[in-house]
Short mmCIF file of C-alpha atoms and ligand atoms in Angstrom, two decimals:
data_model
loop_
_atom_site.label_atom_id
_atom_site.label_comp_id
_atom_site.label_asym_id
_atom_site.label_seq_id
_atom_site.Cartn_x
_atom_site.Cartn_y
_atom_site.Cartn_z
CA MET A 1 91.10 50.34 93.53
CA HIS A 2 91.22 46.72 93.30
CA PRO A 3 86.97 46.03 94.57
CA ILE A 4 88.05 44.28 97.87
CA SER A 5 89.27 47.79 99.02
CA LYS A 6 86.57 49.52 98.98
CA PRO A 7 85.34 49.32 102.35
CA ASP A 8 88.57 50.85 103.65
CA TYR A 9 87.79 54.19 102.54
CA MET A 10 84.36 54.10 103.86
CA PRO A 11 83.17 57.99 105.20
CA VAL A 12 83.58 57.69 109.08
CA ASP A 13 80.03 58.50 110.39
CA GLU A 14 78.72 55.48 108.20
CA LEU A 15 82.11 53.52 109.87
CA ARG A 16 80.56 54.75 113.42
CA ALA A 17 76.72 53.77 112.84
CA MET A 18 78.19 50.54 111.48
CA GLN A 19 80.12 49.61 114.25
CA LEU A 20 77.33 50.23 116.97
CA ARG A 21 74.88 48.36 114.64
CA LYS A 22 77.20 45.21 114.81
CA LEU A 23 78.17 45.31 118.27
CA GLN A 24 74.31 45.72 118.93
CA LYS A 25 73.99 42.37 117.27
CA ILE A 26 76.84 40.41 118.82
CA ILE A 27 76.50 41.58 122.56
CA PRO A 28 73.03 40.24 122.51
CA TYR A 29 74.32 36.86 120.69
CA GLU A 30 77.28 36.20 123.20
CA TYR A 31 75.07 37.26 126.06
CA GLU A 32 72.87 34.49 125.17
CA ARG A 33 75.13 31.91 124.18
CA VAL A 34 78.55 31.95 126.37
CA PRO A 35 77.71 31.66 130.54
CA LEU A 36 81.08 33.08 131.66
CA PHE A 37 79.70 36.49 129.29
CA ARG A 38 76.67 36.33 131.07
CA ARG A 39 77.83 36.19 134.37
CA ARG A 40 80.25 38.86 134.26
CA CYS A 41 77.85 41.00 132.78
CA ASP A 42 75.60 40.30 135.46
CA GLU A 43 78.55 40.50 138.33
CA LYS A 44 78.85 43.93 136.39
CA GLY A 45 75.11 45.19 136.57
CA VAL A 46 75.22 45.80 132.72
CA HIS A 47 73.12 44.22 130.21
CA PRO A 48 73.09 44.24 125.89
CA ARG A 49 70.76 46.33 126.45
CA ASP A 50 72.92 49.28 127.76
CA LEU A 51 74.90 49.37 124.67
CA ALA A 52 73.43 52.14 123.03
CA THR A 53 76.41 54.50 121.81
CA LEU A 54 79.75 52.53 121.05
CA LYS A 55 80.87 54.71 124.42
CA ASP A 56 79.05 52.18 126.00
CA LEU A 57 81.26 49.50 125.34
CA ALA A 58 83.44 50.42 127.93
CA ARG A 59 80.66 49.51 130.38
CA PHE A 60 81.23 45.54 129.59
CA PRO A 61 83.52 43.00 130.66
CA PHE A 62 87.64 42.51 129.35
CA MET A 63 88.17 38.93 127.69
CA LYS A 64 91.54 37.32 128.78
CA LYS A 65 94.08 34.87 127.77
CA THR A 66 93.69 32.84 131.16
CA ASP A 67 89.89 33.14 130.25
CA LEU A 68 90.24 31.06 126.45
CA ARG A 69 93.05 28.82 128.66
CA ASP A 70 90.19 28.34 131.79
CA GLU A 71 87.50 27.78 129.37
CA TYR A 72 89.53 25.31 126.53
CA PRO A 73 88.52 23.86 124.40
CA LEU A 74 85.28 25.15 123.52
CA GLY A 75 83.75 27.17 126.34
CA LEU A 76 83.65 30.53 124.99
CA THR A 77 82.33 29.38 121.48
CA ALA A 78 78.99 30.47 120.89
CA ALA A 79 77.82 28.33 117.60
CA PRO A 80 76.89 25.24 117.26
CA MET A 81 79.27 22.41 116.05
CA HIS A 82 77.46 22.29 113.11
CA ASP A 83 78.19 25.67 111.60
CA ILE A 84 81.74 25.42 112.61
CA VAL A 85 84.23 24.93 109.84
CA ARG A 86 87.71 24.76 111.51
CA PHE A 87 89.97 24.95 114.30
CA HIS A 88 92.59 27.18 115.20
CA CYS A 89 94.69 27.23 118.58
CA SER A 90 97.62 29.31 119.40
CA SER A 91 100.93 28.10 120.95
CA GLY A 92 100.85 28.84 124.34
CA THR A 93 104.72 28.33 125.54
CA THR A 94 103.42 26.51 128.76
CA GLY A 95 100.37 24.16 129.36
CA LYS A 96 97.48 24.33 127.02
CA PRO A 97 96.79 25.97 123.87
CA ILE A 98 94.02 28.04 123.37
CA CYS A 99 91.36 27.04 120.84
CA ILE A 100 89.51 29.20 118.46
CA PRO A 101 86.68 27.42 116.42
CA SER A 102 85.73 29.45 113.18
CA THR A 103 82.21 29.46 111.29
CA GLN A 104 82.70 29.78 107.95
CA GLY A 105 81.43 33.68 107.50
CA ASP A 106 84.52 34.11 110.17
CA ILE A 107 86.70 32.55 107.75
CA ASP A 108 85.71 34.95 105.11
CA ILE A 109 86.28 37.91 107.07
CA TRP A 110 89.68 37.02 107.93
CA SER A 111 90.67 35.88 104.75
CA GLU A 112 89.22 39.56 103.55
CA GLY A 113 91.10 40.99 106.25
CA VAL A 114 94.32 39.46 104.31
CA ALA A 115 93.49 40.06 100.69
CA ARG A 116 92.63 43.84 102.15
CA CYS A 117 96.11 43.99 103.42
CA LEU A 118 98.15 42.49 100.08
CA ALA A 119 95.54 44.92 98.32
CA MET A 120 97.17 47.94 100.05
CA TYR A 121 100.45 46.88 99.36
CA GLY A 122 100.50 46.89 95.67
CA LEU A 123 99.69 43.18 95.34
CA THR A 124 97.30 42.13 92.54
CA ALA A 125 96.13 38.91 91.08
CA ASP A 126 99.24 38.71 88.83
CA ASP A 127 101.51 37.93 91.65
CA ILE A 128 102.83 35.03 92.57
CA LEU A 129 102.79 34.79 96.77
CA GLN A 130 104.82 31.82 98.37
CA VAL A 131 103.51 31.16 101.72
CA SER A 132 106.59 30.30 104.11
CA TYR A 133 104.50 31.26 107.42
CA GLY A 134 103.57 27.76 109.15
CA TYR A 135 100.84 25.74 107.98
CA GLY A 136 98.40 23.88 110.98
CA LEU A 137 96.88 25.42 113.50
CA PHE A 138 99.03 28.06 113.39
CA THR A 139 96.93 31.18 111.54
CA GLY A 140 100.06 32.43 109.81
CA GLY A 141 99.91 29.60 106.93
CA LEU A 142 96.30 29.45 106.41
CA GLY A 143 95.91 33.10 106.93
CA ALA A 144 97.96 34.10 103.92
CA HIS A 145 97.37 31.43 102.04
CA TYR A 146 93.28 32.44 101.95
CA GLY A 147 93.87 36.07 101.43
CA GLY A 148 96.14 35.51 98.78
CA GLU A 149 94.06 33.28 96.60
CA LYS A 150 90.70 35.74 97.80
CA LEU A 151 92.92 38.37 95.61
CA GLY A 152 93.45 35.99 93.16
CA CYS A 153 97.40 35.89 93.70
CA ALA A 154 98.98 32.42 92.76
CA VAL A 155 99.70 30.82 95.54
CA LEU A 156 102.63 29.08 96.58
CA PRO A 157 102.35 26.79 99.74
CA THR A 158 105.59 26.14 100.61
CA GLY A 159 105.34 26.26 104.74
CA ALA A 160 108.11 27.30 106.55
CA GLY A 161 111.34 24.74 106.44
CA ASN A 162 113.06 23.12 103.53
CA THR A 163 114.82 26.33 103.22
CA GLU A 164 117.45 25.43 100.12
CA LYS A 165 114.20 24.21 98.17
CA GLN A 166 112.17 27.45 99.01
CA ILE A 167 114.63 29.05 97.41
CA MET A 168 114.86 26.68 94.20
CA LEU A 169 110.91 27.21 93.71
CA MET A 170 110.99 31.23 94.48
CA GLN A 171 113.25 30.97 91.31
CA ASP A 172 112.04 28.88 89.42
CA LEU A 173 108.37 30.23 89.52
CA GLY A 174 109.69 33.95 89.29
CA VAL A 175 107.45 34.18 92.89
CA THR A 176 107.13 38.07 93.85
CA ALA A 177 105.79 38.42 97.25
CA ILE A 178 106.82 36.23 100.12
CA ALA A 179 104.77 36.08 103.51
CA CYS A 180 107.00 34.83 106.57
CA THR A 181 107.96 35.87 109.95
CA PRO A 182 110.86 38.49 109.40
CA SER A 183 113.13 36.20 111.29
CA TYR A 184 112.78 33.26 108.76
CA PHE A 185 112.85 35.66 106.58
CA LEU A 186 116.70 36.70 107.23
CA HIS A 187 117.35 32.96 107.60
CA LEU A 188 115.99 32.37 104.14
CA ALA A 189 118.41 35.56 103.31
CA THR A 190 121.38 34.04 104.64
CA THR A 191 120.97 30.52 103.44
CA ALA A 192 120.01 32.64 100.22
CA GLU A 193 123.73 34.08 100.05
CA LYS A 194 125.74 30.36 100.93
CA MET A 195 123.51 28.87 97.94
CA GLY A 196 125.10 31.82 95.71
CA VAL A 197 121.74 33.50 95.20
CA ASP A 198 121.36 36.80 94.56
CA PHE A 199 117.71 37.82 95.60
CA ARG A 200 118.11 41.38 93.30
CA ARG A 201 119.61 39.35 90.72
CA ASP A 202 118.11 36.06 90.34
CA THR A 203 114.74 36.86 91.81
CA LYS A 204 111.80 38.06 91.20
CA LEU A 205 110.77 39.27 94.29
CA ARG A 206 109.53 42.49 95.34
CA HIS A 207 107.02 42.21 98.45
CA GLY A 208 107.85 40.66 101.99
CA ILE A 209 104.63 40.25 104.08
CA PHE A 210 105.91 40.18 107.58
CA GLY A 211 104.25 39.36 110.89
CA ALA A 212 103.74 37.40 114.08
CA GLU A 213 106.40 38.62 116.29
CA PRO A 214 107.60 42.25 117.03
CA TRP A 215 110.08 43.85 114.32
CA THR A 216 111.98 47.24 114.54
CA ASN A 217 112.09 49.82 112.11
CA GLU A 218 115.69 49.15 111.71
CA ILE A 219 115.84 45.40 111.49
CA ARG A 220 113.14 46.23 108.05
CA ALA A 221 115.66 48.77 107.04
CA LYS A 222 117.85 46.06 107.40
CA ILE A 223 115.57 43.85 105.19
CA GLU A 224 114.84 46.06 102.24
CA SER A 225 118.32 46.59 101.86
CA ILE A 226 119.79 43.13 102.04
CA ALA A 227 117.00 42.02 99.73
CA GLY A 228 115.75 44.67 97.69
CA ILE A 229 112.50 44.33 98.54
CA THR A 230 109.46 46.11 100.34
CA ALA A 231 108.52 44.59 103.65
CA HIS A 232 105.00 45.25 105.08
CA ASP A 233 103.66 44.93 108.45
CA ILE A 234 101.06 42.45 108.76
CA TYR A 235 99.41 42.19 112.69
CA GLY A 236 96.76 40.07 113.89
CA LEU A 237 96.41 37.40 116.50
CA THR A 238 94.43 34.09 116.65
CA GLU A 239 92.00 34.95 119.18
CA ILE A 240 90.79 37.57 116.66
CA ALA A 241 91.17 35.84 113.45
CA GLY A 242 94.39 35.30 112.65
CA PRO A 243 97.05 37.83 110.67
CA GLY A 244 94.61 40.74 108.45
CA VAL A 245 93.61 42.33 111.27
CA ALA A 246 95.51 45.44 110.76
CA GLY A 247 98.49 46.23 107.71
CA ASN A 248 100.56 48.98 106.95
CA CYS A 249 100.08 51.20 103.98
CA GLY A 250 103.32 52.19 103.33
CA ARG A 251 102.63 56.23 103.43
CA CYS A 252 102.63 56.04 107.55
CA ASN A 253 104.35 54.64 110.31
CA GLY A 254 101.63 52.37 111.49
CA LEU A 255 99.14 50.14 110.65
CA HIS A 256 95.54 50.45 109.61
CA VAL A 257 92.88 48.63 111.62
CA TRP A 258 90.17 46.92 109.79
CA GLU A 259 87.85 47.92 112.36
CA ASP A 260 84.35 47.37 110.53
CA HIS A 261 85.61 44.22 111.98
CA PHE A 262 87.71 44.49 114.36
CA TYR A 263 87.26 46.96 116.38
CA PRO A 264 89.81 48.70 118.49
CA GLU A 265 90.39 50.30 122.17
CA ILE A 266 93.53 51.10 123.90
CA ILE A 267 93.15 50.47 127.61
CA ASP A 268 95.42 51.68 130.50
CA PRO A 269 96.75 48.48 131.38
CA ASP A 270 96.79 48.94 135.27
CA THR A 271 93.52 51.14 135.45
CA LEU A 272 91.65 49.62 132.80
CA GLU A 273 90.12 52.68 131.99
CA VAL A 274 89.42 53.34 128.16
CA LEU A 275 92.43 56.05 126.49
CA PRO A 276 91.80 58.30 123.90
CA ASP A 277 93.12 58.02 120.80
CA GLY A 278 96.54 60.06 120.44
CA GLU A 279 97.78 57.81 124.19
CA GLN A 280 99.44 54.46 124.36
CA GLY A 281 98.32 51.58 126.24
CA GLU A 282 97.19 48.10 125.87
CA LEU A 283 95.33 47.16 122.66
CA VAL A 284 91.83 45.68 122.88
CA PHE A 285 89.77 44.32 120.28
CA THR A 286 86.37 43.50 120.05
CA THR A 287 85.26 41.20 117.15
CA LEU A 288 81.70 42.99 115.56
CA ASP A 289 80.80 40.05 113.04
CA ARG A 290 83.12 36.96 113.98
CA PHE A 291 79.94 33.98 115.27
CA GLY A 292 82.03 30.76 115.70
CA THR A 293 84.00 32.23 119.16
CA PRO A 294 83.39 36.09 119.46
CA MET A 295 85.97 38.30 121.40
CA ILE A 296 84.02 41.00 123.26
CA ARG A 297 86.84 43.17 124.52
CA TYR A 298 89.81 40.98 124.44
CA ARG A 299 92.94 41.96 126.02
CA THR A 300 95.70 41.17 123.41
CA ARG A 301 98.46 42.51 125.83
CA ASP A 302 100.47 44.36 122.66
CA ILE A 303 101.56 47.71 123.69
CA SER A 304 100.16 49.78 121.03
CA ARG A 305 98.40 53.52 120.49
CA LEU A 306 95.13 54.67 117.63
CA GLN A 307 96.74 57.31 116.17
CA THR A 308 94.53 60.82 115.25
CA GLY A 309 94.26 62.22 112.15
CA ARG A 310 93.64 61.10 108.81
CA CYS A 311 96.24 59.08 107.04
CA GLU A 312 97.50 60.83 103.26
CA CYS A 313 96.47 57.53 101.61
CA GLY A 314 92.68 58.41 102.10
CA ARG A 315 92.08 55.62 104.44
CA THR A 316 89.57 56.31 106.96
CA MET A 317 90.53 53.37 109.00
CA ARG A 318 92.17 54.34 112.08
CA VAL A 319 95.85 53.43 112.41
CA MET A 320 97.27 51.62 115.50
CA ASP A 321 101.50 52.23 115.87
CA ARG A 322 103.61 49.13 114.81
CA ILE A 323 103.97 47.09 118.12
CA SER A 324 107.27 47.36 119.52
CA ALA A 325 106.30 45.51 122.87
CA ARG A 326 104.31 42.72 123.79
CA SER A 327 103.48 43.72 128.04
CA ASP A 328 104.49 40.39 128.82
CA ASP A 329 108.09 40.73 126.56
CA MET A 330 108.97 43.17 128.93
CA LEU A 331 112.18 42.50 130.93
CA ILE A 332 113.13 43.56 134.52
CA VAL A 333 116.98 43.44 134.83
CA HIS A 334 118.72 45.39 137.57
CA GLY A 335 114.86 46.80 138.89
CA VAL A 336 114.94 48.48 135.27
CA ASN A 337 112.07 47.48 132.86
CA VAL A 338 114.09 46.71 129.19
CA PHE A 339 111.69 45.75 126.10
CA PRO A 340 113.68 43.57 123.47
CA SER A 341 113.06 45.74 121.00
CA GLN A 342 114.86 48.51 122.08
CA ILE A 343 118.06 46.32 122.61
CA GLU A 344 117.38 45.47 118.71
CA THR A 345 117.03 49.45 117.66
CA GLY A 346 120.04 49.72 119.62
CA LEU A 347 122.18 47.14 118.20
CA MET A 348 120.61 48.00 114.66
CA LYS A 349 123.02 50.62 114.67
CA VAL A 350 125.58 49.30 114.38
CA PRO A 351 126.63 48.64 110.44
CA GLU A 352 128.89 45.83 111.13
CA VAL A 353 126.20 43.73 113.62
CA ALA A 354 123.95 40.99 111.25
CA PRO A 355 120.26 41.19 112.80
CA HIS A 356 121.04 38.12 114.71
CA TYR A 357 120.92 38.23 118.42
CA GLN A 358 120.15 36.72 121.93
CA ILE A 359 119.42 38.26 125.12
CA VAL A 360 119.92 35.60 127.86
CA LEU A 361 119.42 36.43 131.77
CA SER A 362 120.62 33.96 134.06
CA SER A 363 121.28 35.08 137.95
CA THR A 364 123.35 34.03 141.10
CA ASP A 365 121.94 33.88 144.48
CA THR A 366 122.30 38.49 144.36
CA LEU A 367 122.99 39.33 141.09
CA ASP A 368 121.08 39.16 137.53
CA LEU A 369 123.57 38.47 135.55
CA PHE A 370 122.81 40.11 131.43
CA GLU A 371 124.16 39.25 128.55
CA ILE A 372 123.79 40.06 125.06
CA LYS A 373 125.16 37.71 122.34
CA VAL A 374 125.61 39.53 118.98
CA GLU A 375 126.77 38.11 115.60
CA VAL A 376 128.34 40.02 113.40
CA VAL A 377 129.24 40.21 109.75
CA ALA A 378 131.82 37.65 108.42
CA GLU A 379 133.35 41.17 106.89
CA ALA A 380 133.91 42.16 111.13
CA PHE A 381 134.81 39.18 112.33
CA SER A 382 138.32 39.58 112.35
CA ASP A 383 141.20 37.95 114.45
CA ASN A 384 142.41 40.93 115.46
CA ILE A 385 141.66 41.34 118.80
CA ARG A 386 142.04 45.07 119.25
CA ASP A 387 139.59 45.51 116.28
CA LEU A 388 136.45 43.22 118.11
CA GLU A 389 137.28 44.66 121.62
CA ALA A 390 136.71 48.31 119.95
CA LEU A 391 133.34 47.00 117.99
CA ARG A 392 132.03 45.31 121.37
CA ARG A 393 132.48 48.60 123.04
CA ARG A 394 130.59 50.40 120.37
CA VAL A 395 128.07 48.05 120.42
CA LEU A 396 127.57 48.35 124.08
CA ALA A 397 127.66 52.33 123.44
CA ALA A 398 124.50 51.73 121.34
CA VAL A 399 122.73 49.75 123.84
CA LYS A 400 123.34 51.36 126.99
CA GLY A 401 122.11 54.83 124.72
CA ILE A 402 119.12 53.59 124.58
CA ILE A 403 118.33 50.96 127.92
CA GLY A 404 120.86 52.78 130.17
CA LEU A 405 121.88 49.64 131.49
CA THR A 406 125.10 47.64 131.22
CA PRO A 407 124.85 44.28 129.69
CA LYS A 408 127.72 41.90 129.10
CA ILE A 409 128.06 42.39 125.38
CA THR A 410 130.11 38.68 123.22
CA LEU A 411 130.14 38.89 119.50
CA VAL A 412 129.77 36.12 117.98
CA GLY A 413 130.91 34.68 114.37
CA PRO A 414 127.90 34.24 111.20
CA GLY A 415 125.75 31.83 111.67
CA THR A 416 126.68 30.81 114.85
CA LEU A 417 123.24 31.94 116.62
CA PRO A 418 120.09 29.80 116.07
CA ARG A 419 117.45 30.64 113.46
CA SER A 420 113.97 30.08 113.43
CA GLU A 421 111.22 28.59 111.01
CA GLY A 422 108.34 30.36 113.00
CA LYS A 423 108.43 32.74 115.90
CA ILE A 424 111.79 33.54 116.87
CA LYS A 425 112.51 33.34 120.49
CA ARG A 426 114.99 35.56 121.48
CA VAL A 427 115.06 36.24 125.37
CA ILE A 428 116.64 32.90 126.93
CA ASP A 429 115.69 33.79 131.01
CA ASN A 430 116.80 31.28 133.10
CA ARG A 431 116.68 33.38 136.46
CA ARG A 432 115.30 31.84 139.30
CA LYS A 433 111.32 32.89 139.38
P1 ADP Y 1 100.66 33.28 120.49
O1 ADP Y 1 100.02 34.61 121.21
O2 ADP Y 1 100.74 32.31 121.04
O3 ADP Y 1 102.38 33.83 120.05
P2 ADP Y 1 99.55 34.31 117.37
O4 ADP Y 1 100.08 32.89 116.70
O5 ADP Y 1 98.21 34.69 117.64
O6 ADP Y 1 100.02 33.32 118.84
O7 ADP Y 1 100.41 35.70 117.98
C1 ADP Y 1 99.80 37.22 118.38
C2 ADP Y 1 100.66 38.06 119.30
O8 ADP Y 1 102.10 37.64 117.52
C3 ADP Y 1 100.23 39.37 118.80
O9 ADP Y 1 99.56 39.46 119.70
C4 ADP Y 1 101.36 40.34 118.90
O10 ADP Y 1 102.18 40.22 119.98
C5 ADP Y 1 102.19 39.29 117.98
N1 ADP Y 1 102.55 39.76 116.81
C6 ADP Y 1 101.50 39.42 115.76
N2 ADP Y 1 101.97 40.12 114.32
C7 ADP Y 1 102.84 40.78 114.72
C8 ADP Y 1 103.40 42.15 113.81
N3 ADP Y 1 103.22 42.96 112.90
N4 ADP Y 1 103.95 43.31 114.77
C9 ADP Y 1 104.91 42.76 116.36
N5 ADP Y 1 104.11 41.50 116.70
C10 ADP Y 1 103.00 40.76 115.93
ZN1 ZN Y 2 97.31 55.25 105.16
#
C-alpha cells in the first residue's frame, strides 16, 4: 500500500473522534471570522460550544451557492490574504461566478484527496498522467495535476483542446492514464479513430480518470469498450476543494468519500432534515480542515445516498452513490420529472447509438416540444429509410420505457452534434420561463 492511502483504512471509531475534533475547531473558527455564519448561528440560537457530538452538527445553519454569489468575491473568506495562495472560481453559467480562496494547507489537502483517488485506481509513480481537464479557474486541471505529482506520476499538462496534438503526445510519451471529462474523452476517441489511431494497439493508455459531470454506468461501459481502459469515477466541487473529494475503488458501485477531510450528510431537500445512511437525498459537505474558505454544511444540490455497510476493499470511508443527477438538472416536461441521466441510460441500451446526444426543449403557447437528437454509429446510418425508421422506433421504445414520455427522436449522422472540451451541455432548454 502506498503511504498516501493509509488514512483510507482508519478504524471507524478513530475516524468519528477525529471528525468531531476537527469540527470543534473549524466551527468556532468560522464563527469568529465569517459574519454571515455568525449571524445565521445567532438567528438559529446555536453557538459553537453546542457542538458536543457529531449529531449536533445538524443544529447549525446550511450554506448555499447563492451565499457565495451574494458574498462575492471574498465575503466568506476566513483566512487573511497573507495566508491565501490560490483562487479558484466556478463557472456559474449566469451572472457572477463564485470565488474560493485557498491556503497552502487547503491545496495540500486537496492534492492529497486526488492522490488517494489515483492510488486507489491503481496508479503509481510509474504512471504517465495526461491532464486534459481545463487549467485555470476551473479546478479540474490543477487539481488532477497536483494530485498526480503528489503520487509521483509524470504529469503531462496538456489541458483541454488541441485534440490531435494530445493524441500524438499520448503515443509519443507512452501515456498510461488520462484525466478529463468523460465527454471530452469521447471526443478524443472519435478524433483518434479519424486519425487511424487505435487506443488499444497504438497507445499504452490503461486508466481514465473521469469526473466534473454526470455520466451513467452505460456510458462508462461504452468508454471502456471503445478504448480498452478502466474508467474511474472522481467527484468533487470547487466549493469543497475540487475533484478528489470522493472516488470509486472498483469493488463497489459508488465512491469512497475522504471523510477525514470532507464530512458528508444527506438531507431531505424539502424539510432540510438529515436522513439516515441508506436514504437518498441532497448531498451536504462540511470541510473539516480547510481554513481559506471553510464550508459548513454546504448544500451541493447533487443527489446521492450514503451507503450502509463496509466495502469489501476494506476502506472505512463511507461510500456515496455515483451522482446520477443534480437537482437543478431536473427537467419538468409535460408535468413529469425527467433527469437527463435517465434518457442517457435508455439511449445507451441501443447498440447502434453513439454516446452523443442532445435534449432540446422548446414551447409554443400551449405545448412543450421535447426532442432528443441522437447520433448513430456510421454503420447504422444507412440510406435505407426503412431501416432508419425501425432504429428510431427502437430508440424511442428504450427511452419511453424509462421516462414514460414520448419525445420526438431525431437520428443524426456521426460527428454532427457539438463536442465539448470541458463540461458538456446536453440540454438546450428554449422554453419560455
Ligand atoms: P459548477 O458547479 O459550475 O459546475 P464545479 O466545477 O465545481 O462547478 O462542478 C462541480 C459539480 O460537478 C458537482 O457539484 C457535480 O454536480 C458535478 N460533478 C463533479 N464530479 C462529478 C462526477 N464524478 N459525477 C457526476 N457529477 C460530478
Ligand atoms: Zn471500496
